[in-house]
Coordinates of C-alpha atoms in Angstrom, one line a residue:
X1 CA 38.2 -128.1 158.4
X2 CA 40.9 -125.7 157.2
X3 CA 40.4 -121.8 155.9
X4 CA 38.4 -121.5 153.1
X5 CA 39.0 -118.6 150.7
X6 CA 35.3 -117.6 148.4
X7 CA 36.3 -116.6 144.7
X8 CA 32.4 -115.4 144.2
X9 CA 29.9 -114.0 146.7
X10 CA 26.8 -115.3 145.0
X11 CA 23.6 -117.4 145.6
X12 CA 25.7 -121.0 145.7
X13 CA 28.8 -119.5 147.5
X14 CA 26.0 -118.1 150.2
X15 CA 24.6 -121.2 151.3
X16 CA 27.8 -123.0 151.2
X17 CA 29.2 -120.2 153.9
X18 CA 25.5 -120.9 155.3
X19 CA 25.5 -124.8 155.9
X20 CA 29.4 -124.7 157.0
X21 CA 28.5 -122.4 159.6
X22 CA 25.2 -123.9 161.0
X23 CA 26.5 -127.2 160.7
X24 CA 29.6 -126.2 163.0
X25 CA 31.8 -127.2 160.2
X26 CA 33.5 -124.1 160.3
X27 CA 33.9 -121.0 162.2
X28 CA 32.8 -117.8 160.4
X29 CA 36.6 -116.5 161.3
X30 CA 37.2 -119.7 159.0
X31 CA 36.0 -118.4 155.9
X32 CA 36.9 -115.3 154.0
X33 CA 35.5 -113.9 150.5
X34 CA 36.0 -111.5 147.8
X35 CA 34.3 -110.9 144.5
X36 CA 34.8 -108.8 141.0
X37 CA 33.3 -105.9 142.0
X38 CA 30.7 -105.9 144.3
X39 CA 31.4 -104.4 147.8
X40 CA 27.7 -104.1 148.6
X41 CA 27.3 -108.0 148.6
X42 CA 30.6 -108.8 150.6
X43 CA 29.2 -106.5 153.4
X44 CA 26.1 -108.7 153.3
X45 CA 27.8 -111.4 153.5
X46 CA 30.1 -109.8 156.4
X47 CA 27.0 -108.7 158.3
X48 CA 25.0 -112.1 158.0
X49 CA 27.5 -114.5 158.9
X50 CA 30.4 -112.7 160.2
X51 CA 32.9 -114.1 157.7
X52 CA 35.9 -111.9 156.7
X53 CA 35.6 -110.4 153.3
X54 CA 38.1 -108.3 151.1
X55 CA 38.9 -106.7 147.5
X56 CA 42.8 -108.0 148.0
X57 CA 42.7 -111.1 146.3
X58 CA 46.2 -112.4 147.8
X59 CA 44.7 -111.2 151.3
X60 CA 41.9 -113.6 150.3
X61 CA 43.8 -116.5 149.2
X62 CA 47.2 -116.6 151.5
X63 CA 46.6 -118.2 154.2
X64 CA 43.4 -120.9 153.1
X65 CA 43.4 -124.1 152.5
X66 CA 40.7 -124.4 150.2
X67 CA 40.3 -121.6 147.5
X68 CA 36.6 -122.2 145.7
X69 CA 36.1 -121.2 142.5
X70 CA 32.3 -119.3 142.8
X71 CA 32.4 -116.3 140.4
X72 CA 30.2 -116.1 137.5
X73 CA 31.8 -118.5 134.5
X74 CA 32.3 -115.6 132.6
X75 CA 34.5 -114.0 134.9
X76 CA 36.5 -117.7 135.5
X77 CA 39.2 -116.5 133.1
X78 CA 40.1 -113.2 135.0
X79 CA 39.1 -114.5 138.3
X80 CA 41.8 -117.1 138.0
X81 CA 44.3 -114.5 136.8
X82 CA 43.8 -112.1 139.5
X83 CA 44.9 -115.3 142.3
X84 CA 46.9 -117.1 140.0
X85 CA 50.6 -115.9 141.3
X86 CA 49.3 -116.2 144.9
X87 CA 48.0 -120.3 145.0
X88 CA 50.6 -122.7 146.1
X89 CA 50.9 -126.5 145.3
X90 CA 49.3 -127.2 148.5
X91 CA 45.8 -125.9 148.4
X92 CA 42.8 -127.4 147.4
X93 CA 41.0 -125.8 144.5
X94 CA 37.2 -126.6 144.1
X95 CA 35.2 -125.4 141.6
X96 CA 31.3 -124.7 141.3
X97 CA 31.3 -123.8 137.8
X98 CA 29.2 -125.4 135.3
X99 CA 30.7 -126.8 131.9
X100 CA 34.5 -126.4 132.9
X101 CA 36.7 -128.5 133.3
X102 CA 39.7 -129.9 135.6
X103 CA 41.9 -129.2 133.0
X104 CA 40.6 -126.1 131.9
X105 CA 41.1 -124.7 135.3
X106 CA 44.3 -126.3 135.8
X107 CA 45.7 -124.6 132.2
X108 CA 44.2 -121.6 133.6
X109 CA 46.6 -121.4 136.5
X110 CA 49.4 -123.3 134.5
X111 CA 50.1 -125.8 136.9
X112 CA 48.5 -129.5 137.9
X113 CA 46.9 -128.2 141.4
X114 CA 44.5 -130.6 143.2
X115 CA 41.3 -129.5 141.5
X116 CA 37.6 -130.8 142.2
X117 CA 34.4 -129.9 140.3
X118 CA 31.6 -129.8 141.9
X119 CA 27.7 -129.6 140.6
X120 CA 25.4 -128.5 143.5
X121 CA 22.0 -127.3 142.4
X122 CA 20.1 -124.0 143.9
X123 CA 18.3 -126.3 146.5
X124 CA 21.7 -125.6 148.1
X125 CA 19.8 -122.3 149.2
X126 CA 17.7 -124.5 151.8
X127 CA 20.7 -127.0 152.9
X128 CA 18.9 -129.9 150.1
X129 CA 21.1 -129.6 147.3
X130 CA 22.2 -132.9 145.6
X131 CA 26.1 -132.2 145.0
X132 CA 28.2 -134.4 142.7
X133 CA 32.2 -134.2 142.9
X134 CA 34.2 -135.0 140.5
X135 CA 38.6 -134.7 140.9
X136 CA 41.9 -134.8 139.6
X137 CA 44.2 -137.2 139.8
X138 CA 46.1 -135.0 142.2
X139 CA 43.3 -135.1 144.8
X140 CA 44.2 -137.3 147.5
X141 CA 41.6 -138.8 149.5
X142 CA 41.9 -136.5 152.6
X143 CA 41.2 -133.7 150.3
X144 CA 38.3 -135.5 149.3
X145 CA 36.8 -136.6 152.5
X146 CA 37.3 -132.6 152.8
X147 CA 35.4 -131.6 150.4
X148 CA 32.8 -134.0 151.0
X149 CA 32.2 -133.2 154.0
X150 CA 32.1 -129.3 152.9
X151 CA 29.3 -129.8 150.5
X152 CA 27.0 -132.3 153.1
X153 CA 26.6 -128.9 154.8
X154 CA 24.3 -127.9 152.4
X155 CA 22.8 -131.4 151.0
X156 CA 23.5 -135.0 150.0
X157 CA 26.9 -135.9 148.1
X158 CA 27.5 -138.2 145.5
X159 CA 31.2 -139.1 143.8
X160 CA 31.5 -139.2 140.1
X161 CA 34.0 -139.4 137.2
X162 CA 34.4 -136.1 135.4
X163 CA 33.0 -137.5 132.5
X164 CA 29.7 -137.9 134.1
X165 CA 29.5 -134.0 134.9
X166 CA 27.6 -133.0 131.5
X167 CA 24.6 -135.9 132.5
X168 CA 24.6 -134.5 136.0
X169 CA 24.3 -131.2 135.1
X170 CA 21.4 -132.4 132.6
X171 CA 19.9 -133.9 135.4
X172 CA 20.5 -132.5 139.1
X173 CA 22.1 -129.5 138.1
X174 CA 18.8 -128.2 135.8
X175 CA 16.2 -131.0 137.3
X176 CA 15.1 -128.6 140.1
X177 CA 13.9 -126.3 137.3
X178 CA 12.2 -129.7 135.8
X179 CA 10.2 -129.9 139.2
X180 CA 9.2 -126.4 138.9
X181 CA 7.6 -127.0 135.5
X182 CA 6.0 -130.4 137.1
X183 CA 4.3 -128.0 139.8
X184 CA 3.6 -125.2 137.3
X185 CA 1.3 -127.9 134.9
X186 CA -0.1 -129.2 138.3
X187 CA -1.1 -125.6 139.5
X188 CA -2.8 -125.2 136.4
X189 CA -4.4 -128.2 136.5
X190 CA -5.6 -127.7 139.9
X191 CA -7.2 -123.8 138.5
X192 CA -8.9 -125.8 135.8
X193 CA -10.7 -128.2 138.6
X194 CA -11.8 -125.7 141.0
X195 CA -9.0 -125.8 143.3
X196 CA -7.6 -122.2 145.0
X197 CA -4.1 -121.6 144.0
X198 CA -2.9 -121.5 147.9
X199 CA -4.3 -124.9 148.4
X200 CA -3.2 -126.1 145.3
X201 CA 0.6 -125.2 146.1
X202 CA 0.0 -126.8 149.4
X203 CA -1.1 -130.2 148.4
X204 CA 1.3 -130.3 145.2
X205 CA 4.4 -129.5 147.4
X206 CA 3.8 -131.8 149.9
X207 CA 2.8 -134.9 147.4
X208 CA 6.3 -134.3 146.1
X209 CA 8.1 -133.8 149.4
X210 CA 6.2 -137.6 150.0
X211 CA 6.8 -139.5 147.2
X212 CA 10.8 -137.9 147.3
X213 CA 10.9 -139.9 150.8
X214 CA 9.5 -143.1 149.8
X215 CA 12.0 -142.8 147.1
X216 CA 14.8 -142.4 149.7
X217 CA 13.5 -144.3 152.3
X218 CA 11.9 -147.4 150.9
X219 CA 14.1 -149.1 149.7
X220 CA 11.6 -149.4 146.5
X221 CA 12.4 -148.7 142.6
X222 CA 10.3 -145.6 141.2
X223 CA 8.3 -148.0 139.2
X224 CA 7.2 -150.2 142.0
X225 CA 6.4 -147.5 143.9
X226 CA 3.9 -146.0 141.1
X227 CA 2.6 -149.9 140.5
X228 CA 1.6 -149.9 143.9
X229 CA -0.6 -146.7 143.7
X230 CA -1.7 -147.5 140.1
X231 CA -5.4 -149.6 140.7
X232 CA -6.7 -151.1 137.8
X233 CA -9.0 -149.2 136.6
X234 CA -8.9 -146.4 139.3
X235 CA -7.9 -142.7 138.8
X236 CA -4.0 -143.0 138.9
X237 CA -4.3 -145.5 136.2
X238 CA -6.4 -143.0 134.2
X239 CA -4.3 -140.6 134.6
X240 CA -1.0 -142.7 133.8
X241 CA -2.6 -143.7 130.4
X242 CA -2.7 -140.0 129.8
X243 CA 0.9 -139.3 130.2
X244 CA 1.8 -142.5 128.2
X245 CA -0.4 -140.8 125.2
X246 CA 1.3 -137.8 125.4
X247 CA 4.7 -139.7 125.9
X248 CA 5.6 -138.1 129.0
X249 CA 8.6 -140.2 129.9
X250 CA 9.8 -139.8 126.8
X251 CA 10.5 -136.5 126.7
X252 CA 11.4 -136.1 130.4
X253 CA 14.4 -137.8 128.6
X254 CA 15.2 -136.3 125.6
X255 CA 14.8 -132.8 128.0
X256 CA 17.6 -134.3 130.3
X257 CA 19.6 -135.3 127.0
X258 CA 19.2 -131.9 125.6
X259 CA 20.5 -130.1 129.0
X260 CA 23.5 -133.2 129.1
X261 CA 24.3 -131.9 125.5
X262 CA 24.5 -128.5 126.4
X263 CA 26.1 -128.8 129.6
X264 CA 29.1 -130.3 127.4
X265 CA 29.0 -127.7 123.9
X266 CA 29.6 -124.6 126.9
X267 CA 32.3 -127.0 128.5
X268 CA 34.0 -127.2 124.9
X269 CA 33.6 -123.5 123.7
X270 CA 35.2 -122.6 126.8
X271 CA 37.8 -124.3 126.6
X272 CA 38.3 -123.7 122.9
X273 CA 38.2 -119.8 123.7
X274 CA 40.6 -120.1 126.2
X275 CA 42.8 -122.1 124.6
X276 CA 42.6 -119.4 121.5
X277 CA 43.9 -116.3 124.2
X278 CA 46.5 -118.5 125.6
X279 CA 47.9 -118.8 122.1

């Protein structure tokens, strides 16, 4: 793997640096970072992993690789600025910023660089993040086995058309917060029925670590898989019928539609803005 330069020393840029390193992907002399402003996180990150870290952004950039974009969006514009004059044709730019686009980022530093997006979500933190990329048509496939292989350090890896980034975001991006909300309703549920919260957590947890294997690993669609514990006339059934009255499903999809729309109206006034202070 080459040198990899960190634009960002947050959460996602953390357990990037964090799988690439226990998966023997990289060595922590591989990896440098620097952020906006914050010299109390870089010396975390320093301490923890023994990666380099400095406020010199051509120090930072100059001899990796890989630059990846990991500041806060707001700060993209800026960011960008500050290593613009210092990126050459022949590194890989990959992005982690929600709603913005290859050619946003390319207009920002005013040249067609090899540029991928990519969508992890905060499971990242634990090394189970679903990750979609998405590229230019600059990217060559060596840059793309790269970068795959980059973002397998902290989860799975999926390849998608940029166009598909908004539904992604809708859906991987936001959907661990969806699971949260699952287990949240459960908990309650569980209070309601007598069951301690501790115990509660346990068995909810678990039942969806279970059921996310048989999804991977059976080789079974979702809805044979619910056929199969649905009895007639037994509990899961019951409770089914519940969720179809209060039209569960339904808005399960109209919450990943809502997030997919969103995803794509941040995207737009982005680029709109930025568009506006080029001019």
């Amino acid at each position: 793997m080459k040198n990899i330069a960190f634009t960002g020393a947050g959460a996602i840029a953390e357990a990037i640096i964090n799988g690439l390193i226990s998966d023997g992907v990289c060595l922590p002399g591989q990896l440098i970072v620097t952020n906006h402003s914050n010299d109390e996180r870089l010396s975390f990150l320093k301490e923890s992993y023994g990666v380099s870290v400095t406020r010199d952004k051509r120090e930072a950039v100059k001899h990796a690789g890989i630059i990846i974009l990991a500041m806060k969006p707001k700060d993209v514009r800026s960011g960008i600025e500050s290593i613009r004059e210092h990126v050459k044709d022949s590194q890989l730019i990959i992005s982690v910023l929600a709603g913005i686009s290859t050619e946003t980022i390319q207009d920002l530093f005013g040249k067609k660089l090899s540029v991928i997006r990519a969508m992890p979500n905060t499971s990242a933190a634990i090394r189970k993040s679903a990750t979609a990329l998405a590229c230019t048509s600059e990217v060559s496939q060596a840059e793309m086995d790269a970068a795959s292989e980059l973002f397998r350090a902290i989860g799975t890896v999926v390849h998608v058309s940029e166009d598909q980034l908004d539904a992604v975001t809708g859906l991987s991006g936001s959907g661990p917060a969806y699971i949260y909300y699952l287990a949240e309703a459960l908990e309650a549920a569980a209070a309601d029925n007598g069951i301690e919260a501790h115990t509660a957590k346990a068995l909810i947890a678990q039942t969806f670590l279970g059921a996310a294997e048989m999804l991977l690993h059976s080789g079974k669609q979702p809805e044979v898989l619910r056929k199969e514990v649905t009895s007639p006339g037994g509990t899961t059934e019951a409770g089914i019928a519940r969720l179809e009255h209060y039209a569960v499903k339904k808005a399960l999809r109209e919450c990943v539609k809502t997030a997919t729309e969103r995803s794509a109206e941040m995207g737009e006034l982005f680029a709109k803005n930025a568009q506006k202070e080029h001019t």
